Coordinates of N, CA and C in Angstrom, one line a residue:
M1 N 51.2 -47.1 -64.1 CA 50.7 -46.6 -62.8 C 50.7 -45.3 -62.2
P2 N 48.8 -45.1 -61.5 CA 48.8 -43.6 -61.5 C 49.9 -43.3 -60.5
R3 N 49.8 -42.1 -61.1 CA 50.2 -40.8 -60.3 C 49.6 -39.7 -59.2
S4 N 50.2 -39.7 -58.5 CA 49.3 -38.8 -56.9 C 48.8 -37.4 -57.7
P5 N 47.9 -36.5 -57.0 CA 47.2 -35.6 -57.6 C 48.0 -34.8 -57.6
V6 N 49.4 -34.8 -56.3 CA 50.4 -34.0 -56.5 C 51.3 -33.4 -57.6
S7 N 51.6 -35.0 -58.1 CA 52.9 -34.6 -59.0 C 51.9 -34.4 -60.1
V8 N 50.9 -34.4 -60.8 CA 49.8 -34.1 -61.5 C 49.9 -32.4 -61.7
G9 N 49.8 -31.8 -60.4 CA 49.6 -30.9 -60.2 C 51.1 -29.5 -59.6
I10 N 52.4 -30.7 -60.0 CA 53.5 -29.9 -60.3 C 54.2 -29.9 -61.0
L11 N 53.0 -31.6 -62.4 CA 53.6 -31.3 -64.1 C 52.8 -30.2 -63.9
L12 N 51.8 -30.1 -64.3 CA 51.0 -28.6 -64.8 C 51.5 -27.7 -65.0
A13 N 52.1 -27.3 -63.4 CA 52.3 -26.2 -62.9 C 53.7 -25.9 -63.6
G14 N 54.2 -26.8 -63.9 CA 55.5 -26.3 -64.2 C 55.1 -26.3 -66.4
A15 N 54.7 -26.7 -66.7 CA 54.5 -27.0 -67.7 C 53.5 -25.9 -68.3
A16 N 52.6 -24.8 -67.2 CA 51.6 -23.7 -67.3 C 53.2 -22.8 -67.3
L17 N 54.0 -22.9 -66.3 CA 55.1 -22.0 -66.7 C 56.8 -22.0 -67.5
L18 N 56.3 -22.8 -68.5 CA 56.9 -23.1 -69.3 C 56.5 -21.9 -70.7
I19 N 55.4 -22.5 -70.1 CA 54.8 -22.2 -71.7 C 54.4 -20.2 -71.4
W20 N 53.7 -20.1 -70.4 CA 53.8 -18.3 -69.6 C 55.5 -18.2 -70.9
L21 N 56.4 -18.7 -69.0 CA 58.1 -17.7 -70.1 C 58.6 -17.7 -71.7
G22 N 57.6 -18.8 -72.5 CA 57.8 -18.5 -74.3 C 57.0 -17.5 -74.4
L23 N 55.7 -17.2 -74.1 CA 54.2 -16.2 -74.8 C 55.3 -15.1 -74.4
C24 N 55.7 -15.5 -73.0 CA 56.8 -13.6 -72.4 C 57.5 -13.6 -73.7
H25 N 58.4 -14.5 -74.1 CA 59.3 -13.8 -74.9 C 59.0 -13.8 -76.2
L26 N 57.7 -14.0 -76.4 CA 57.6 -13.1 -78.0 C 56.4 -12.4 -77.8
K27 N 56.5 -11.4 -76.2 CA 56.0 -10.1 -76.5 C 56.3 -9.2 -76.3
T28 N 55.7 -8.1 -76.6 CA 56.7 -6.6 -76.9 C 55.4 -5.4 -75.4
G29 N 57.5 -5.1 -74.7 CA 56.5 -4.2 -73.5 C 57.4 -2.6 -73.9
P30 N 57.0 -2.5 -72.4 CA 57.3 -1.2 -72.4 C 58.9 -0.8 -72.1
A31 N 59.8 -0.5 -72.5 CA 61.2 -0.1 -72.3 C 61.7 0.9 -71.4
K32 N 62.1 1.1 -70.2 CA 62.7 1.8 -68.6 C 63.2 3.4 -69.6
V33 N 62.7 4.5 -69.8 CA 63.1 5.3 -69.9 C 64.4 6.2 -68.6
T34 N 64.7 6.7 -68.7 CA 65.4 7.9 -67.8 C 65.4 9.5 -68.6
V35 N 64.6 10.0 -68.4 CA 64.7 11.8 -68.9 C 65.8 12.6 -67.7
T36 N 66.3 13.8 -68.3 CA 67.6 13.8 -66.7 C 67.5 15.4 -67.2
W37 N 67.1 16.4 -66.9 CA 67.3 17.9 -67.1 C 68.0 18.6 -66.0
S38 N 68.6 20.3 -66.4 CA 69.1 20.9 -65.3 C 67.9 22.6 -65.3
Y39 N 67.7 22.9 -64.5 CA 67.1 23.8 -63.7 C 67.2 25.3 -62.6
D40 N 67.6 26.5 -62.9 CA 67.8 26.9 -62.4 C 66.7 28.1 -61.2
Y41 N 66.8 27.8 -59.7 CA 65.6 28.1 -59.4 C 66.2 30.0 -58.6
G42 N 67.3 30.3 -59.1 CA 67.7 31.4 -58.6 C 66.3 32.8 -58.9
A43 N 65.8 32.3 -60.2 CA 65.2 33.2 -60.6 C 64.0 32.5 -60.4
N44 N 63.2 32.3 -60.7 CA 62.0 30.8 -60.3 C 62.3 30.2 -59.1
P45 N 61.7 30.0 -57.7 CA 62.2 29.7 -56.3 C 61.0 28.6 -56.5
A46 N 61.6 27.5 -55.7 CA 60.5 26.3 -55.7 C 59.0 27.0 -55.2
C47 N 57.9 26.3 -55.4 CA 56.6 26.6 -54.3 C 57.1 25.5 -53.5
S48 N 56.8 26.5 -52.0 CA 56.5 26.2 -50.4 C 55.2 26.5 -49.7
D49 N 55.9 25.9 -47.9 CA 54.7 26.4 -47.7 C 54.5 27.8 -47.9
T50 N 55.8 29.0 -47.6 CA 56.1 30.2 -47.8 C 56.3 31.2 -48.7
Q51 N 56.5 30.4 -50.0 CA 56.3 30.6 -51.3 C 55.1 30.2 -52.1
A52 N 53.8 31.0 -52.1 CA 52.5 29.9 -52.8 C 52.4 30.3 -54.4
S53 N 53.5 31.5 -55.0 CA 53.2 32.5 -56.4 C 54.6 32.8 -56.6
N54 N 54.3 32.3 -58.0 CA 55.0 33.4 -58.5 C 56.8 32.8 -58.2
C55 N 56.2 30.9 -58.4 CA 57.1 29.6 -58.0 C 57.0 29.1 -58.7
V56 N 57.5 27.5 -59.3 CA 58.2 26.4 -59.8 C 57.6 25.6 -58.6
D57 N 55.8 24.7 -59.2 CA 55.6 23.2 -58.0 C 55.4 21.9 -58.6
H58 N 56.3 21.8 -60.4 CA 57.1 20.7 -60.4 C 57.3 20.9 -61.8
F59 N 57.9 19.9 -62.6 CA 57.7 19.3 -63.6 C 57.0 17.8 -64.4
E60 N 56.8 18.2 -66.1 CA 56.0 17.3 -66.5 C 56.6 17.4 -67.8
V61 N 56.7 16.5 -68.1 CA 57.7 15.1 -69.4 C 57.0 14.4 -69.9
K62 N 57.1 15.5 -71.4 CA 55.5 15.2 -72.2 C 56.3 14.5 -73.4
D63 N 55.3 13.7 -74.7 CA 55.8 13.5 -75.3 C 54.7 14.2 -76.2
I64 N 56.2 15.1 -77.6 CA 56.1 15.8 -78.5 C 56.1 16.1 -79.9
T65 N 55.5 14.3 -79.8 CA 56.2 13.7 -81.6 C 55.4 14.2 -82.4
A66 N 53.8 14.3 -81.8 CA 52.7 14.4 -83.2 C 52.1 14.6 -81.4
G67 N 51.2 15.5 -82.7 CA 49.4 15.6 -81.8 C 49.7 17.0 -80.6
P68 N 48.4 16.5 -80.1 CA 49.0 17.5 -78.8 C 49.2 16.9 -77.5
P69 N 50.1 18.2 -77.1 CA 51.5 17.3 -76.5 C 50.9 15.8 -75.5
V70 N 51.9 15.1 -75.1 CA 51.2 13.9 -73.7 C 51.9 14.3 -72.8
V71 N 50.6 14.5 -71.6 CA 52.0 13.4 -70.1 C 52.3 12.6 -70.2
L72 N 53.8 12.4 -70.2 CA 54.2 11.0 -69.7 C 54.2 10.6 -68.7
Q73 N 55.1 11.9 -67.4 CA 55.6 12.1 -65.9 C 55.2 13.5 -65.4
R74 N 55.2 13.0 -64.6 CA 55.2 14.7 -63.0 C 56.3 14.1 -63.3
A75 N 56.9 14.9 -62.5 CA 58.1 14.7 -61.4 C 58.2 16.2 -60.7
D76 N 58.0 15.5 -59.3 CA 58.5 16.8 -58.1 C 60.0 18.2 -58.3
N77 N 59.7 18.8 -57.7 CA 61.1 19.4 -57.0 C 61.9 19.0 -56.2
P78 N 62.9 19.3 -56.8 CA 64.3 18.4 -55.9 C 64.1 18.6 -54.6
P79 N 64.5 18.3 -53.5 CA 64.8 18.8 -51.8 C 65.8 19.7 -51.9
Q80 N 66.7 20.2 -52.9 CA 67.7 21.2 -53.0 C 67.2 22.3 -53.7
A81 N 66.1 22.5 -54.1 CA 65.3 23.2 -55.6 C 65.9 25.0 -55.4
H82 N 67.3 25.4 -54.2 CA 67.4 26.9 -54.3 C 68.1 27.6 -54.9
Q83 N 69.1 26.8 -56.5 CA 70.3 27.9 -57.1 C 69.7 26.8 -58.3
A84 N 70.8 26.8 -58.5 CA 71.3 25.9 -60.3 C 71.5 24.9 -60.0
V85 N 69.9 23.4 -60.4 CA 70.1 22.4 -60.4 C 70.7 21.2 -61.4
D86 N 71.3 20.9 -61.5 CA 72.1 19.8 -62.6 C 71.4 18.2 -62.1
G87 N 70.7 18.1 -63.4 CA 70.3 16.2 -62.9 C 69.3 15.8 -62.4
I88 N 68.2 16.9 -62.2 CA 67.4 16.2 -62.0 C 66.2 15.5 -63.6
S89 N 65.9 13.9 -62.9 CA 65.3 12.7 -63.2 C 64.4 12.5 -62.9
T90 N 63.8 11.5 -64.4 CA 63.1 11.3 -64.1 C 62.9 9.7 -64.9
T91 N 62.3 8.4 -64.1 CA 62.9 7.0 -64.7 C 61.3 6.6 -65.0
F92 N 60.3 6.2 -65.6 CA 59.4 5.8 -66.6 C 59.4 4.4 -67.3
R93 N 58.2 3.7 -67.8 CA 58.4 3.3 -68.8 C 57.3 3.7 -69.9
L94 N 58.2 3.2 -70.7 CA 57.4 4.2 -72.4 C 57.3 3.5 -73.5
G95 N 56.5 3.0 -74.3 CA 56.6 2.1 -75.5 C 55.2 1.3 -75.2
P96 N 54.5 0.5 -75.8 CA 54.7 0.3 -77.0 C 54.1 1.8 -77.9
P97 N 53.8 2.7 -78.9 CA 55.0 2.7 -80.2 C 55.9 3.3 -79.8
Y98 N 57.5 2.4 -80.7 CA 58.2 2.3 -80.8 C 59.2 3.2 -81.5
G99 N 61.0 3.0 -81.2 CA 61.3 4.1 -82.4 C 61.7 5.3 -82.2
A100 N 61.8 6.7 -83.3 CA 62.1 7.8 -82.6 C 60.5 8.7 -82.2
R101 N 61.1 9.5 -80.9 CA 59.9 10.0 -80.0 C 61.2 10.9 -79.5
T102 N 60.2 12.9 -79.7 CA 60.6 14.1 -79.1 C 59.9 13.9 -77.9
I103 N 61.0 14.4 -76.6 CA 60.3 14.3 -75.8 C 60.7 15.8 -75.2
A104 N 59.7 16.9 -74.4 CA 60.1 17.5 -73.3 C 60.2 17.9 -72.2
V105 N 60.7 18.4 -71.9 CA 60.1 19.0 -69.8 C 59.4 20.0 -69.9
A106 N 58.7 20.4 -69.2 CA 58.3 22.0 -69.1 C 58.0 22.2 -67.6
A107 N 58.3 23.5 -66.9 CA 58.6 24.1 -65.8 C 56.7 24.4 -65.7
V108 N 56.2 23.5 -64.8 CA 55.3 24.0 -64.4 C 55.0 24.7 -62.6
G109 N 54.2 26.4 -63.3 CA 54.1 26.2 -61.3 C 53.2 27.5 -61.6
R110 N 53.4 28.0 -60.7 CA 52.2 29.5 -60.5 C 52.5 30.8 -60.1
D111 N 51.0 31.2 -61.0 CA 51.7 32.7 -61.8 C 51.3 33.3 -59.8
G112 N 51.5 34.4 -59.9 CA 51.0 35.5 -58.8 C 49.9 35.7 -58.3
S113 N 48.6 35.1 -59.2 CA 47.7 35.1 -58.4 C 47.6 33.6 -58.0
G114 N 48.1 32.5 -58.0 CA 48.3 31.4 -57.6 C 48.1 29.9 -58.7
Q115 N 47.5 30.7 -59.5 CA 47.0 29.4 -61.2 C 48.5 29.3 -61.8
P116 N 47.8 28.7 -61.9 CA 49.0 27.2 -62.6 C 49.6 27.9 -63.9
V117 N 50.9 27.7 -64.9 CA 51.1 28.4 -65.9 C 52.4 26.7 -66.0
S118 N 52.2 27.1 -67.1 CA 53.7 26.0 -67.7 C 54.9 27.0 -68.0
S119 N 56.2 26.4 -68.4 CA 56.7 27.2 -69.4 C 57.1 26.7 -70.9
S120 N 57.3 27.6 -71.5 CA 57.4 26.6 -73.4 C 58.4 25.2 -73.0
L121 N 57.6 24.9 -73.9 CA 58.3 23.5 -74.3 C 59.1 22.5 -74.9
Y122 N 59.8 24.1 -76.0 CA 60.5 24.2 -76.4 C 61.9 24.4 -75.9
A123 N 61.7 24.6 -74.7 CA 63.4 25.2 -73.6 C 63.4 23.8 -73.8
A124 N 63.3 23.1 -73.6 CA 64.2 21.0 -73.3 C 63.1 20.2 -73.8
V125 N 63.8 19.9 -75.1 CA 64.3 19.2 -76.0 C 64.6 18.1 -75.7
Q126 N 64.8 17.2 -76.9 CA 65.0 16.2 -76.8 C 64.3 14.2 -78.1
V127 N 65.2 13.7 -78.8 CA 64.3 13.3 -79.8 C 65.3 11.9 -79.3
M128 N 63.9 10.6 -78.9 CA 65.5 9.6 -78.2 C 64.5 8.5 -78.9
V129 N 65.2 7.5 -78.4 CA 64.9 6.3 -79.6 C 64.2 5.2 -77.9
V130 N 62.5 4.8 -78.4 CA 62.5 4.2 -77.4 C 62.8 2.3 -78.3
P131 N 63.5 1.7 -77.4 CA 63.6 0.7 -78.0 C 62.3 -0.4 -78.1
H132 N 62.4 -1.1 -78.8 CA 61.2 -2.6 -78.7 C 62.2 -3.7 -78.1
R133 N 60.9 -3.7 -77.2 CA 62.0 -4.2 -75.7 C 60.8 -6.3 -75.4
P134 N 61.6 -7.2 -77.0 CA 61.4 -8.6 -76.3 C 61.5 -8.8 -74.8
G135 N 59.9 -9.0 -74.2 CA 60.4 -10.8 -73.1 C 60.4 -9.1 -71.6
W136 N 59.2 -8.3 -71.8 CA 59.0 -7.1 -70.5 C 58.9 -7.8 -69.4
C137 N 57.7 -9.1 -69.4 CA 57.2 -9.7 -68.8 C 57.8 -10.7 -67.4
L138 N 59.0 -10.6 -68.0 CA 60.0 -10.8 -66.6 C 60.8 -10.3 -65.5
D139 N 59.9 -9.4 -65.8 CA 61.0 -7.8 -65.1 C 59.5 -7.9 -63.7
W140 N 59.3 -8.4 -63.7 CA 57.5 -8.5 -62.2 C 58.7 -8.3 -61.3
P141 N 59.2 -9.7 -61.1 CA 59.7 -10.2 -59.4 C 60.8 -9.1 -59.7
E142 N 61.4 -7.7 -60.4 CA 61.7 -6.6 -60.3 C 60.6 -5.4 -59.5
M143 N 59.7 -5.5 -59.4 CA 58.6 -4.7 -59.1 C 57.8 -4.9 -58.1
V144 N 58.1 -6.8 -57.4 CA 57.4 -7.0 -56.2 C 58.3 -6.6 -55.3
S145 N 60.1 -7.4 -55.3 CA 61.4 -7.0 -54.4 C 62.7 -6.7 -55.3
P146 N 63.7 -6.3 -54.8 CA 65.0 -6.6 -55.5 C 65.7 -8.0 -54.9
R147 N 65.2 -8.7 -54.1 CA 65.2 -9.9 -53.5 C 64.7 -11.1 -54.8
M148 N 63.7 -11.0 -54.7 CA 62.8 -12.0 -55.5 C 63.3 -11.9 -57.4
A149 N 63.3 -10.1 -57.4 CA 64.2 -10.2 -58.7 C 66.0 -11.0 -58.9
R150 N 66.8 -10.6 -58.1 CA 68.0 -11.7 -57.9 C 67.5 -13.7 -58.1
V151 N 66.8 -13.9 -57.4 CA 66.5 -15.1 -57.5 C 66.2 -15.6 -58.6
F152 N 65.1 -14.7 -59.1 CA 64.4 -15.6 -60.6 C 66.0 -15.6 -61.9
A153 N 66.9 -14.3 -61.2 CA 67.4 -14.1 -62.6 C 68.7 -15.3 -62.4
R154 N 69.3 -16.3 -60.9 CA 70.2 -17.1 -60.7 C 68.8 -18.4 -61.2
I155 N 68.1 -18.5 -61.2 CA 67.3 -19.5 -61.5 C 67.3 -19.5 -63.4
L156 N 66.6 -18.5 -64.3 CA 66.8 -18.8 -65.1 C 68.1 -18.8 -65.9
H157 N 69.4 -18.1 -65.4 CA 70.0 -18.4 -65.8 C 71.0 -18.8 -65.2
G158 N 70.4 -19.6 -64.7 CA 72.0 -20.6 -64.3 C 72.9 -20.8 -63.9
R159 N 72.3 -19.6 -62.5 CA 73.3 -19.0 -61.8 C 73.2 -19.5 -59.9

C-alpha cells in the first residue's frame, strides 16, 4: 500500500534526527569553563563616569599556555567594585585543544592620561584541564531556552 507524503516526511525527519544524534555523540566540542578570581579595588578603583583615568576598566582572561597570550574572554567590573571583591567570575566555552592549559587573568585599566594599561599576567595564574567533551551539540536547546533544554532532556532520558 502506498504511503502518504506526510508519513514519508515524518519517517525521513525521524531518520534524519537519529542520524544527527548519532553523529553528535561522535563529535567533540568545547567545554564550559568558569574562571573565578578576587580583586581589591581599594588601591585601584573601577573606572566610571567620574573616574576616567588611574582606574580598572575590565579584566581579560587569557590563555598563556604557549606562544603569545590569547584573550579568551573579557569580563566587566562587578557592580560592587569599591573594595576587595571575592568571587568575580566569567563562564565561557573553551576547546579544542583539550588538556592542561595555563590561564591568566589581567586587570585592564587606564593610566593617568587615559591610555590602556594591563596588569601582569602572572599575578593570577592557574593551570586547568579542559576536558574532552563528546556530544556537545546536544547543548543547543540550552542556548535557545532553558525550557526547551528541560523538554529535550526529558525526551533523551525518557523522563
